[in-house]
């Protein structure tokens, strides 16, 4: 638990997140218009999305399936009966004057999500609900000096709003929550989780309290669009609230904005209440009734999710929780690792993948899918270590070359003549030379300066450009220095 220290004592931060996740579907929630990102403005707008009078919404079955799949992935209650409501408000990019959403009877109820903290520990937080709703259009303010343009491509796109319980207690936990949720959505194939493109956006509810006291009044920071900003916005907001309260003030429940240039939260409007929206069931849509068998069928097709994969990696491969976390957070990483580990030493494979490969990818700014070193080739490199063709040290050199060129490890070893010297005679000859050239040091060693052993090993490796088998060097040196 991390507390904020104030003059009057410690303050605990309480956070609940509302994540808007754009559903992966070809068409919109209630119309057949396309949802491709980056299309020309207003090129993907049906009469329903533009709210022409008399147009009727028709529910997109695939969007419903995606919401159910997500609910199942969050181990949540699936509500076989749910209702679409109109949430009324005026906005220039909302031509209907209301958003079709779900209020009292959402499609998904309580679920849970396991946080994987960087130190390897984990903690379960509650999911309150998930509901389906339409996205609004977009107002564009920077194309004309005095006009605002409206792009309705996004109008009507299916969103899942996923609401957490106020269970999070630090900016780090909030970040871990968003990371884990994004990972699950990507495994499920229900949202691409791309925060830069706005397909996942986060509202952060923040309050502070003295430990043991009831929850304080919260502020909601709207539409934060990166994990880094989620952390920064929460940290800023919590510190601001502590300052107000310590000065004897009180927190007004309000909606705030995260200013991405000044890195502060700013008041946008006082918090609206549910009754301000005049929610009522949309008379154009029947309640949504799901067949239990249909839900079961979706359940049967769920992929192995990060938590189960993590448990399997720890159980079957004997990996640490930390390594397992790093490997399972993206499916492509987990698959890569399993290809390398198959039939090989799993711990060594995990080490090479998480340290050498991920380190190199990170430095080069590449995703796992873009790795110049294929899983098969990395596996091949480990085989060369295992059969003593090269030492672990030379393997790092070979790996660097593989990362540069994408070549096969065996080809690099041959081309550069890196094959390990395991010929006893050759190693013995080299060691004899070294001992002869350093007679003084040999005498010192024999009179008790044990540390010099390392010096002889170093000389032998240097003389063979690192290619001598280290175990053999050790063994031969022991024997010769004893005599
Ligand atoms: P609203 O529609 O008013 O935003 P919701 O119930 O949809 O209300 O969302 C409320 C969010 O605020 C949830 O994520 C919840 O966990 C969080 N929350 C509720 N009370 C507090 C509090 N005192 N401090 C921080 N977060 C809170
Ligand atoms: Mg809200």
Tab-separated table of C-alpha atoms and ligand atoms in Angstrom:
chain	number	residue	atom	x	y	z
A	1	UNK	CA	0.000	0.000	0.000
A	2	UNK	CA	1.347	3.409	-0.863
A	3	UNK	CA	0.178	6.415	1.114
A	4	UNK	CA	0.501	10.123	0.452
A	5	UNK	CA	2.025	11.853	3.440
A	6	UNK	CA	0.254	15.046	4.483
A	7	UNK	CA	0.754	17.416	7.403
A	8	UNK	CA	-2.138	15.752	9.221
A	9	UNK	CA	-1.025	12.191	8.497
A	10	UNK	CA	-1.237	9.601	5.751
A	11	UNK	CA	-3.825	9.603	2.972
A	12	UNK	CA	-4.944	6.580	1.049
A	13	UNK	CA	-5.790	6.912	-2.652
A	14	UNK	CA	-8.953	5.177	-3.905
A	15	UNK	CA	-9.392	4.616	-7.631
A	16	UNK	CA	-12.081	3.096	-9.838
A	17	UNK	CA	-11.672	2.985	-13.617
A	18	UNK	CA	-14.203	3.115	-16.429
A	19	UNK	CA	-12.622	1.823	-19.616
A	20	UNK	CA	-14.244	2.364	-23.002
A	21	UNK	CA	-13.123	-0.380	-25.345
A	22	UNK	CA	-14.044	-0.271	-29.009
A	23	UNK	CA	-15.445	-3.646	-30.028
A	24	UNK	CA	-13.768	-5.391	-32.954
A	25	UNK	CA	-16.643	-5.708	-35.434
A	26	UNK	CA	-16.896	-5.014	-39.147
A	27	UNK	CA	-19.985	-2.856	-38.742
A	28	UNK	CA	-21.499	-0.565	-36.138
A	29	UNK	CA	-23.623	-1.491	-33.129
A	30	UNK	CA	-26.972	-0.622	-34.743
A	31	UNK	CA	-26.168	-0.077	-38.438
A	32	UNK	CA	-24.354	-1.740	-41.302
A	33	UNK	CA	-21.807	1.088	-41.808
A	34	UNK	CA	-18.120	0.115	-41.687
A	35	UNK	CA	-15.804	0.808	-38.752
A	36	UNK	CA	-12.336	0.931	-40.379
A	37	UNK	CA	-9.910	3.300	-38.684
A	38	UNK	CA	-8.556	6.230	-40.702
A	39	UNK	CA	-11.221	6.302	-43.430
A	40	UNK	CA	-12.037	9.642	-45.120
A	41	UNK	CA	-14.330	11.787	-42.900
A	42	UNK	CA	-18.037	10.939	-43.123
A	43	UNK	CA	-17.435	8.071	-45.532
A	44	UNK	CA	-18.727	5.422	-43.109
A	45	UNK	CA	-22.045	6.878	-42.020
A	46	UNK	CA	-25.458	5.337	-42.485
A	47	UNK	CA	-28.746	7.186	-42.027
A	48	UNK	CA	-29.021	5.546	-38.607
A	49	UNK	CA	-25.610	6.930	-37.544
A	50	UNK	CA	-26.575	10.394	-38.799
A	51	UNK	CA	-29.885	10.076	-36.891
A	52	UNK	CA	-32.161	10.757	-39.791
A	53	UNK	CA	-35.777	10.836	-38.612
A	54	UNK	CA	-37.529	7.507	-38.749
A	55	UNK	CA	-34.428	5.357	-39.078
A	56	UNK	CA	-34.504	2.252	-36.903
A	57	UNK	CA	-31.537	0.691	-35.114
A	58	UNK	CA	-30.903	-3.049	-35.625
A	59	UNK	CA	-28.624	-4.810	-33.151
A	60	UNK	CA	-25.361	-6.259	-34.487
A	61	UNK	CA	-25.217	-9.876	-33.308
A	62	UNK	CA	-21.450	-10.054	-33.545
A	63	UNK	CA	-21.057	-7.045	-31.220
A	64	UNK	CA	-23.253	-8.827	-28.665
A	65	UNK	CA	-21.174	-11.976	-29.032
A	66	UNK	CA	-17.993	-9.962	-28.469
A	67	UNK	CA	-19.429	-8.400	-25.287
A	68	UNK	CA	-20.415	-11.842	-23.986
A	69	UNK	CA	-16.992	-13.238	-24.863
A	70	UNK	CA	-15.382	-10.364	-22.944
A	71	UNK	CA	-17.673	-10.937	-19.979
A	72	UNK	CA	-16.731	-14.619	-19.924
A	73	UNK	CA	-13.048	-13.683	-20.157
A	74	UNK	CA	-13.524	-11.487	-17.084
A	75	UNK	CA	-15.188	-14.428	-15.264
A	76	UNK	CA	-18.270	-12.271	-15.025
A	77	UNK	CA	-21.968	-12.919	-14.731
A	78	UNK	CA	-23.652	-12.907	-18.167
A	79	UNK	CA	-27.136	-11.411	-17.971
A	80	UNK	CA	-29.409	-13.325	-20.325
A	81	UNK	CA	-31.847	-10.429	-20.191
A	82	UNK	CA	-30.537	-6.905	-20.745
A	83	UNK	CA	-31.993	-3.588	-21.876
A	84	UNK	CA	-30.841	-0.733	-24.096
A	85	UNK	CA	-31.596	2.744	-22.793
A	86	UNK	CA	-31.427	6.195	-24.238
A	87	UNK	CA	-28.988	8.464	-22.417
A	88	UNK	CA	-30.059	11.955	-23.388
A	89	UNK	CA	-27.655	14.831	-23.797
A	90	UNK	CA	-26.879	17.478	-26.351
A	91	UNK	CA	-23.622	17.520	-28.205
A	92	UNK	CA	-22.806	18.760	-31.701
A	93	UNK	CA	-21.330	15.391	-32.692
A	94	UNK	CA	-24.328	13.467	-31.322
A	95	UNK	CA	-27.020	14.170	-33.941
A	96	UNK	CA	-29.727	12.044	-32.267
A	97	UNK	CA	-29.474	13.986	-29.011
A	98	UNK	CA	-29.078	10.703	-27.123
A	99	UNK	CA	-26.695	7.809	-26.918
A	100	UNK	CA	-28.032	4.255	-26.922
A	101	UNK	CA	-26.434	2.651	-23.893
A	102	UNK	CA	-27.323	0.259	-21.097
A	103	UNK	CA	-28.051	1.509	-17.631
A	104	UNK	CA	-29.948	-0.523	-15.032
A	105	UNK	CA	-29.726	-3.862	-16.860
A	106	UNK	CA	-26.331	-4.268	-18.546
A	107	UNK	CA	-25.368	-7.346	-20.551
A	108	UNK	CA	-22.559	-8.290	-18.140
A	109	UNK	CA	-22.563	-8.038	-14.339
A	110	UNK	CA	-19.934	-8.658	-11.680
A	111	UNK	CA	-16.598	-10.150	-12.608
A	112	UNK	CA	-12.969	-9.984	-11.583
A	113	UNK	CA	-9.520	-9.207	-12.841
A	114	UNK	CA	-6.171	-10.277	-11.400
A	115	UNK	CA	-3.497	-7.579	-11.204
A	116	UNK	CA	0.056	-8.745	-11.862
A	117	UNK	CA	2.351	-6.339	-10.085
A	118	UNK	CA	5.921	-5.754	-11.308
A	119	UNK	CA	7.319	-7.450	-8.167
A	120	UNK	CA	5.570	-10.716	-9.115
A	121	UNK	CA	2.759	-10.369	-6.565
A	122	UNK	CA	-0.875	-10.406	-7.648
A	123	UNK	CA	-4.207	-9.128	-6.353
A	124	UNK	CA	-7.796	-9.554	-7.495
A	125	UNK	CA	-9.969	-6.489	-8.124
A	126	UNK	CA	-13.694	-6.425	-8.783
A	127	UNK	CA	-15.361	-5.626	-12.088
A	128	UNK	CA	-18.705	-3.972	-11.465
A	129	UNK	CA	-20.247	-4.367	-14.912
A	130	UNK	CA	-19.757	-4.253	-18.655
A	131	UNK	CA	-22.313	-2.693	-20.937
A	132	UNK	CA	-22.664	-2.054	-24.646
A	133	UNK	CA	-23.140	1.450	-25.996
A	134	UNK	CA	-22.666	3.568	-29.104
A	135	UNK	CA	-19.768	5.916	-29.592
A	136	UNK	CA	-20.429	9.545	-30.597
A	137	UNK	CA	-18.994	11.337	-33.657
A	138	UNK	CA	-15.969	13.563	-33.517
A	139	UNK	CA	-15.743	17.364	-33.528
A	140	UNK	CA	-12.691	18.637	-35.381
A	141	UNK	CA	-11.544	22.053	-34.224
A	142	UNK	CA	-8.195	22.435	-35.956
A	143	UNK	CA	-9.095	22.470	-39.663
A	144	UNK	CA	-10.604	25.940	-39.948
A	145	UNK	CA	-9.963	29.177	-37.994
A	146	UNK	CA	-13.590	29.799	-37.075
A	147	UNK	CA	-15.495	26.617	-37.874
A	148	UNK	CA	-15.792	23.238	-36.215
A	149	UNK	CA	-16.192	20.255	-38.509
A	150	UNK	CA	-18.056	17.099	-37.603
A	151	UNK	CA	-16.930	13.609	-38.614
A	152	UNK	CA	-19.606	10.983	-38.017
A	153	UNK	CA	-17.496	7.932	-38.921
A	154	UNK	CA	-17.235	7.040	-35.240
A	155	UNK	CA	-20.923	7.720	-34.605
A	156	UNK	CA	-22.591	4.429	-33.712
A	157	UNK	CA	-19.414	2.364	-33.361
A	158	UNK	CA	-19.837	-0.322	-30.673
A	159	UNK	CA	-18.146	0.303	-27.352
A	160	UNK	CA	-17.917	-1.808	-24.253
A	161	UNK	CA	-17.798	0.254	-21.085
A	162	UNK	CA	-16.034	-1.810	-18.459
A	163	UNK	CA	-16.383	-0.430	-14.928
A	164	UNK	CA	-14.188	-1.474	-12.007
A	165	UNK	CA	-15.001	-1.427	-8.328
A	166	UNK	CA	-13.164	1.286	-6.351
A	167	UNK	CA	-10.602	-1.385	-5.435
A	168	UNK	CA	-7.418	0.169	-6.809
A	169	UNK	CA	-5.091	1.869	-4.339
A	170	UNK	CA	-2.263	3.422	-6.346
A	171	UNK	CA	-1.333	4.749	-9.779
A	172	UNK	CA	0.774	1.581	-10.248
A	173	UNK	CA	-2.224	-0.632	-9.577
A	174	UNK	CA	-4.324	1.401	-12.000
A	175	UNK	CA	-1.627	0.929	-14.648
A	176	UNK	CA	-1.481	-2.804	-13.931
A	177	UNK	CA	-5.285	-2.933	-14.274
A	178	UNK	CA	-5.292	-1.252	-17.679
A	179	UNK	CA	-2.388	-3.408	-18.884
A	180	UNK	CA	-4.097	-6.601	-17.782
A	181	UNK	CA	-7.476	-5.617	-19.185
A	182	UNK	CA	-5.872	-4.729	-22.511
A	183	UNK	CA	-4.032	-8.038	-22.546
A	184	UNK	CA	-7.257	-10.003	-21.929
A	185	UNK	CA	-9.180	-8.064	-24.600
A	186	UNK	CA	-6.414	-8.757	-27.111
A	187	UNK	CA	-6.292	-12.463	-26.252
A	188	UNK	CA	-10.059	-12.596	-26.728
A	189	UNK	CA	-9.907	-10.615	-29.974
A	190	UNK	CA	-12.704	-8.324	-28.776
A	191	UNK	CA	-10.789	-4.996	-28.782
A	192	UNK	CA	-7.404	-4.148	-30.295
A	193	UNK	CA	-6.485	-2.148	-27.172
A	194	UNK	CA	-4.811	0.511	-29.249
A	195	UNK	CA	-4.847	3.527	-26.938
A	196	UNK	CA	-3.109	5.877	-29.390
A	197	UNK	CA	-5.854	5.353	-31.941
A	198	UNK	CA	-8.463	5.845	-29.224
A	199	UNK	CA	-9.846	2.323	-29.372
A	200	UNK	CA	-9.318	2.093	-25.621
A	201	UNK	CA	-9.897	5.147	-23.404
A	202	UNK	CA	-9.973	5.410	-19.671
A	203	UNK	CA	-11.929	7.560	-17.204
A	204	UNK	CA	-10.185	7.647	-13.847
A	205	UNK	CA	-12.257	8.148	-10.674
A	206	UNK	CA	-10.046	9.317	-7.829
A	207	UNK	CA	-10.669	10.120	-4.181
A	208	UNK	CA	-8.530	10.181	-1.046
A	209	UNK	CA	-9.257	9.259	2.559
A	210	UNK	CA	-7.549	8.710	5.868
A	211	UNK	CA	-6.913	4.949	6.245
A	212	UNK	CA	-9.933	3.235	7.783
A	213	UNK	CA	-12.317	6.114	6.996
A	214	UNK	CA	-15.257	5.902	4.564
A	215	UNK	CA	-14.591	6.750	0.911
A	216	UNK	CA	-14.066	10.436	0.151
A	217	UNK	CA	-15.736	12.429	-2.625
A	218	UNK	CA	-14.394	11.431	-6.044
A	219	UNK	CA	-13.459	13.364	-9.145
A	220	UNK	CA	-13.623	11.742	-12.544
A	221	UNK	CA	-10.874	12.457	-15.068
A	222	UNK	CA	-12.230	11.889	-18.568
A	223	UNK	CA	-10.719	10.170	-21.590
A	224	UNK	CA	-7.137	9.522	-20.583
A	225	UNK	CA	-5.490	7.858	-23.564
A	226	UNK	CA	-2.271	6.202	-22.417
A	227	UNK	CA	-1.121	4.170	-19.433
A	228	UNK	CA	1.563	6.711	-18.688
A	229	UNK	CA	-1.086	9.449	-18.530
A	230	UNK	CA	-3.379	7.289	-16.373
A	231	UNK	CA	-0.609	7.145	-13.784
A	232	UNK	CA	0.345	10.809	-14.084
A	233	UNK	CA	-3.281	12.003	-13.936
A	234	UNK	CA	-4.035	9.908	-10.840
A	235	UNK	CA	-0.885	11.032	-9.068
A	236	UNK	CA	-1.575	14.663	-9.842
A	237	UNK	CA	-5.234	14.448	-8.875
A	238	UNK	CA	-4.618	12.622	-5.588
A	239	UNK	CA	-1.976	15.156	-4.568
A	240	UNK	CA	-4.326	18.018	-5.484
A	241	UNK	CA	-7.126	16.573	-3.359
A	242	UNK	CA	-4.821	16.047	-0.382
A	243	UNK	CA	-3.723	19.656	-0.632
A	244	UNK	CA	-7.321	20.928	-0.712
A	245	UNK	CA	-8.338	18.764	2.242
A	246	UNK	CA	-5.259	19.594	4.299
A	247	UNK	CA	-6.024	23.286	3.806
A	248	UNK	CA	-9.459	22.667	5.330
A	249	UNK	CA	-11.312	22.707	2.008
A	250	UNK	CA	-13.666	20.126	0.573
A	251	UNK	CA	-13.702	18.216	-2.704
A	252	UNK	CA	-16.576	18.936	-5.083
A	253	UNK	CA	-17.651	15.949	-7.115
A	254	UNK	CA	-16.785	17.000	-10.627
A	255	UNK	CA	-15.625	15.898	-14.036
A	256	UNK	CA	-12.079	16.960	-14.848
A	257	UNK	CA	-9.867	16.936	-17.905
A	258	UNK	CA	-6.279	15.757	-18.145
A	259	UNK	CA	-4.183	18.466	-19.799
A	260	UNK	CA	-1.554	16.522	-21.736
A	261	UNK	CA	0.731	19.532	-22.181
A	262	UNK	CA	0.691	21.051	-18.700
A	263	UNK	CA	0.272	17.618	-17.035
A	264	UNK	CA	-2.449	18.837	-14.674
A	265	UNK	CA	-6.149	18.021	-14.248
A	266	UNK	CA	-8.592	20.865	-14.848
A	267	UNK	CA	-12.228	21.226	-13.874
A	268	UNK	CA	-14.563	20.651	-16.841
A	269	UNK	CA	-18.009	20.597	-15.267
A	270	UNK	CA	-19.649	19.690	-12.004
A	271	UNK	CA	-20.554	16.004	-11.944
A	272	UNK	CA	-23.774	15.193	-13.730
A	273	UNK	CA	-26.087	12.712	-12.021
A	274	UNK	CA	-27.801	9.798	-13.698
A	275	UNK	CA	-31.168	11.606	-13.485
A	276	UNK	CA	-29.754	14.463	-15.586
A	277	UNK	CA	-29.655	12.071	-18.536
A	278	UNK	CA	-33.333	11.092	-18.325
A	279	UNK	CA	-32.487	7.456	-19.064
A	280	UNK	CA	-35.369	5.405	-20.412
A	281	UNK	CA	-35.589	2.115	-22.356
A	282	UNK	CA	-35.182	2.769	-26.073
A	283	UNK	CA	-38.625	2.146	-27.580
A	284	UNK	CA	-36.989	1.207	-30.909
A	285	UNK	CA	-35.229	-1.794	-29.389
A	286	UNK	CA	-36.580	-4.876	-27.687
A	287	UNK	CA	-34.849	-6.141	-24.571
A	288	UNK	CA	-31.939	-8.374	-25.482
A	289	UNK	CA	-32.637	-12.031	-24.635
A	290	UNK	CA	-29.744	-14.488	-24.892
A	291	UNK	CA	-30.054	-18.255	-25.166
A	292	UNK	CA	-28.017	-20.048	-22.477
A	293	UNK	CA	-26.744	-22.545	-25.104
A	294	UNK	CA	-25.470	-19.685	-27.243
A	295	UNK	CA	-23.499	-18.336	-24.272
A	296	UNK	CA	-22.167	-21.839	-23.541
A	297	UNK	CA	-21.039	-22.153	-27.144
A	298	UNK	CA	-19.025	-18.932	-26.868
A	299	UNK	CA	-17.544	-20.186	-23.607
A	300	UNK	CA	-16.331	-23.338	-25.335
A	301	UNK	CA	-14.416	-21.303	-27.907
A	302	UNK	CA	-12.570	-19.097	-25.400
A	303	UNK	CA	-8.800	-19.227	-25.855
A	304	UNK	CA	-6.410	-19.933	-23.001
A	305	UNK	CA	-6.230	-16.562	-21.209
A	306	UNK	CA	-3.219	-14.899	-19.550
A	307	UNK	CA	-3.978	-16.108	-15.999
A	308	UNK	CA	-4.293	-19.751	-17.025
A	309	UNK	CA	-1.281	-19.509	-19.280
A	310	UNK	CA	0.723	-17.982	-16.461
A	311	UNK	CA	-0.272	-20.793	-14.091
A	312	UNK	CA	0.692	-23.359	-16.731
A	313	UNK	CA	4.069	-21.691	-17.384
A	314	UNK	CA	4.829	-21.704	-13.646
A	315	UNK	CA	3.615	-25.293	-13.236
A	316	UNK	CA	4.981	-26.950	-16.382
A	317	UNK	CA	8.106	-24.933	-17.093
A	318	UNK	CA	8.911	-24.019	-13.469
A	319	UNK	CA	9.230	-20.333	-14.364
A	320	UNK	CA	9.149	-17.565	-11.752
A	321	UNK	CA	5.931	-15.524	-11.488
A	322	UNK	CA	7.871	-12.573	-12.814
A	323	UNK	CA	9.116	-14.338	-15.952
A	324	UNK	CA	5.699	-15.887	-16.525
A	325	UNK	CA	4.081	-12.415	-16.348
A	326	UNK	CA	6.503	-10.974	-18.838
A	327	UNK	CA	5.913	-13.868	-21.233
A	328	UNK	CA	2.126	-14.156	-21.088
A	329	UNK	CA	1.124	-10.505	-21.316
A	330	UNK	CA	1.106	-10.790	-25.113
A	331	UNK	CA	0.026	-13.994	-26.793
A	332	UNK	CA	2.685	-13.649	-29.504
A	333	UNK	CA	5.403	-13.516	-26.817
A	334	UNK	CA	4.030	-16.585	-25.065
A	335	UNK	CA	3.870	-18.489	-28.373
A	336	UNK	CA	7.417	-17.479	-29.232
A	337	UNK	CA	8.655	-18.708	-25.877
A	338	UNK	CA	6.853	-22.032	-26.189
A	339	UNK	CA	8.412	-22.654	-29.601
A	340	UNK	CA	11.879	-22.007	-28.167
A	341	UNK	CA	11.240	-24.042	-25.018
A	342	UNK	CA	9.851	-27.102	-26.789
A	343	UNK	CA	12.211	-30.013	-26.157
A	344	UNK	CA	14.788	-27.724	-24.535
A	345	UNK	CA	15.696	-26.408	-21.086
A	346	UNK	CA	12.689	-24.138	-20.375
A	347	UNK	CA	14.393	-21.933	-17.818
A	348	UNK	CA	17.286	-21.273	-20.164
A	349	UNK	CA	14.814	-20.573	-22.959
A	350	UNK	CA	12.889	-18.119	-20.741
A	351	UNK	CA	16.125	-16.413	-19.845
A	352	UNK	CA	17.190	-15.956	-23.445
A	353	UNK	CA	13.761	-14.771	-24.536
A	354	UNK	CA	13.093	-12.321	-21.687
A	355	UNK	CA	16.616	-10.959	-21.231
A	356	UNK	CA	18.470	-11.165	-24.554
A	357	UNK	CA	15.637	-11.064	-27.082
A	358	UNK	CA	13.223	-8.678	-25.294
A	359	UNK	CA	16.191	-6.464	-24.365
A	360	UNK	CA	17.302	-6.254	-27.993
A	361	UNK	CA	13.755	-5.708	-29.296
A	362	UNK	CA	13.197	-2.996	-26.736
A	363	UNK	CA	16.379	-1.222	-27.705
A	364	UNK	CA	15.498	-1.424	-31.392
A	365	UNK	CA	11.889	-0.346	-30.738
A	366	UNK	CA	10.514	-3.513	-32.329
A	367	UNK	CA	7.508	-5.669	-31.475
A	368	UNK	CA	7.875	-9.424	-31.085
A	369	UNK	CA	6.172	-9.923	-34.465
A	370	UNK	CA	8.987	-7.916	-36.056
A	371	UNK	CA	11.804	-9.830	-34.393
A	372	UNK	CA	14.710	-10.423	-36.799
A	373	UNK	CA	15.478	-13.586	-34.824
A	374	UNK	CA	12.840	-16.254	-35.345
A	375	UNK	CA	11.874	-18.602	-32.518
A	376	UNK	CA	13.277	-21.529	-34.546
A	377	UNK	CA	16.642	-19.796	-34.903
A	378	UNK	CA	16.828	-18.872	-31.225
A	379	UNK	CA	16.054	-22.505	-30.417
A	380	UNK	CA	18.848	-23.514	-32.809
A	381	UNK	CA	21.247	-21.272	-30.908
A	382	UNK	CA	20.357	-22.963	-27.617
A	383	UNK	CA	21.015	-26.332	-29.265
A	384	UNK	CA	24.511	-25.186	-30.206
A	385	UNK	CA	25.160	-24.330	-26.550
A	386	UNK	CA	23.691	-27.622	-25.373
A	387	UNK	CA	25.871	-29.759	-27.663
A	388	UNK	CA	29.005	-27.761	-26.781
A	389	UNK	CA	29.483	-26.323	-30.280
A	390	UNK	CA	29.732	-22.874	-28.688
A	391	UNK	CA	29.963	-21.533	-25.135
A	392	UNK	CA	27.277	-19.343	-23.555
A	393	UNK	CA	29.559	-16.362	-23.939
A	394	UNK	CA	30.132	-16.865	-27.660
A	395	UNK	CA	26.394	-17.473	-28.006
A	396	UNK	CA	25.762	-13.862	-27.036
A	397	UNK	CA	28.039	-12.745	-29.837
A	398	UNK	CA	26.236	-15.042	-32.277
A	399	UNK	CA	22.880	-13.734	-31.044
A	400	UNK	CA	23.912	-10.123	-31.697
A	401	UNK	CA	24.842	-11.119	-35.251
A	402	UNK	CA	21.550	-13.003	-35.682
A	403	UNK	CA	19.662	-9.912	-34.542
A	404	UNK	CA	21.555	-7.789	-37.089
A	405	UNK	CA	21.280	-10.108	-40.056
A	406	UNK	CA	18.483	-12.592	-39.349
A	407	UNK	CA	20.879	-15.396	-40.311
A	408	UNK	CA	20.827	-18.917	-38.886
A	409	UNK	CA	23.087	-19.453	-35.842
A	410	UNK	CA	24.950	-22.440	-37.347
A	411	UNK	CA	25.810	-20.386	-40.462
A	412	UNK	CA	27.207	-17.562	-38.350
A	413	UNK	CA	29.285	-19.954	-36.240
A	414	UNK	CA	30.790	-21.534	-39.372
A	415	UNK	CA	31.336	-18.266	-41.213
A	416	UNK	CA	33.074	-16.606	-38.272
A	417	UNK	CA	34.897	-19.734	-37.097
A	418	UNK	CA	33.350	-19.554	-33.639
A	419	UNK	CA	33.150	-23.282	-33.041
A	420	UNK	CA	34.271	-24.078	-29.523
A	421	UNK	CA	37.631	-25.743	-29.102
A	422	UNK	CA	37.006	-29.041	-27.334
A	423	UNK	CA	40.149	-30.685	-28.579
A	424	UNK	CA	42.011	-31.579	-25.352
A	425	UNK	CA	45.379	-31.542	-27.060
A	426	UNK	CA	44.936	-28.029	-28.452
A	427	UNK	CA	43.763	-26.629	-25.116
A	428	UNK	CA	46.603	-28.335	-23.284
A	429	UNK	CA	49.160	-26.869	-25.661
A	430	UNK	CA	47.778	-23.368	-25.145
A	431	UNK	CA	47.797	-23.757	-21.374
A	432	UNK	CA	51.360	-25.063	-21.392
A	433	UNK	CA	52.466	-21.954	-23.261
A	434	UNK	CA	50.684	-19.678	-20.816
A	435	UNK	CA	52.141	-21.377	-17.766
A	436	UNK	CA	55.618	-21.253	-19.267
A	437	UNK	CA	55.318	-17.557	-20.061
A	438	UNK	CA	54.118	-16.785	-16.526
A	439	UNK	CA	56.449	-18.854	-14.386
A	440	UNK	CA	56.509	-16.158	-11.667
A	441	UNK	CA	52.720	-16.250	-11.326
A	442	UNK	CA	52.727	-20.041	-11.253
A	443	UNK	CA	55.121	-19.905	-8.304
A	444	UNK	CA	52.934	-17.351	-6.523
A	445	UNK	CA	49.893	-19.532	-7.106
A	446	UNK	CA	51.617	-22.541	-5.708
A	447	UNK	CA	52.637	-20.618	-2.610
A	448	UNK	CA	48.972	-19.979	-1.864
A	449	UNK	CA	47.721	-17.101	-4.005
A	450	UNK	CA	44.570	-18.972	-5.089
A	451	UNK	CA	43.038	-15.986	-6.783
A	452	UNK	CA	45.523	-16.308	-9.635
A	453	UNK	CA	43.550	-19.258	-10.983
A	454	UNK	CA	41.142	-16.787	-12.579
A	455	UNK	CA	44.052	-15.034	-14.247
A	456	UNK	CA	45.176	-18.281	-15.943
A	457	UNK	CA	41.617	-19.033	-17.101
A	458	UNK	CA	41.383	-15.505	-18.528
A	459	UNK	CA	44.669	-15.907	-20.397
A	460	UNK	CA	43.579	-19.220	-21.895
A	461	UNK	CA	40.239	-17.813	-23.057
A	462	UNK	CA	41.987	-14.777	-24.483
A	463	UNK	CA	44.487	-16.896	-26.376
A	464	UNK	CA	41.637	-18.892	-27.955
A	465	UNK	CA	39.425	-15.823	-28.640
A	466	UNK	CA	36.933	-17.176	-26.136
A	467	UNK	CA	36.496	-20.383	-28.063
A	468	UNK	CA	38.009	-22.839	-25.609
A	469	UNK	CA	35.455	-24.889	-23.734
A	470	UNK	CA	35.523	-23.218	-20.289
A	471	UNK	CA	34.905	-26.443	-18.357
A	472	UNK	CA	37.834	-28.120	-20.092
A	473	UNK	CA	40.113	-25.143	-19.479
A	474	UNK	CA	39.281	-25.341	-15.785
A	475	UNK	CA	39.864	-29.029	-15.579
A	476	UNK	CA	43.197	-29.012	-17.424
A	477	UNK	CA	44.462	-26.020	-15.449
A	478	UNK	CA	43.586	-27.706	-12.134
A	479	UNK	CA	45.528	-30.741	-13.166
A	480	UNK	CA	48.607	-28.874	-14.424
A	481	UNK	CA	48.826	-26.491	-11.466
A	482	UNK	CA	48.607	-29.327	-9.003
A	483	UNK	CA	51.550	-31.135	-10.532
B	1	LIG	P1	-20.821	7.340	-13.157
B	1	LIG	O1	-21.716	6.953	-14.283
B	1	LIG	O2	-21.363	8.343	-12.258
B	1	LIG	O3	-19.434	7.642	-13.593
B	1	LIG	P2	-20.309	4.632	-12.504
B	1	LIG	O4	-20.943	3.798	-11.429
B	1	LIG	O5	-20.464	4.290	-13.917
B	1	LIG	O6	-20.758	6.091	-12.203
B	1	LIG	O7	-18.751	4.664	-12.263
B	1	LIG	C1	-18.276	5.007	-11.068
B	1	LIG	C2	-16.794	4.699	-11.030
B	1	LIG	O8	-16.235	5.405	-9.962
B	1	LIG	C3	-16.508	3.230	-10.781
B	1	LIG	O9	-15.344	2.838	-11.459
B	1	LIG	C4	-16.271	3.197	-9.276
B	1	LIG	O10	-15.406	2.164	-8.878
B	1	LIG	C5	-15.615	4.524	-9.041
B	1	LIG	N1	-15.853	5.084	-7.703
B	1	LIG	C6	-17.014	5.112	-7.007
B	1	LIG	N2	-16.824	5.722	-5.827
B	1	LIG	C7	-15.520	6.098	-5.776
B	1	LIG	C8	-14.732	6.803	-4.808
B	1	LIG	N3	-15.226	7.253	-3.672
B	1	LIG	N4	-13.443	7.008	-5.122
B	1	LIG	C9	-12.917	6.591	-6.258
B	1	LIG	N5	-13.613	5.936	-7.201
B	1	LIG	C10	-14.896	5.690	-6.969
B	2	LIG	MG1	-18.831	7.425	-15.471
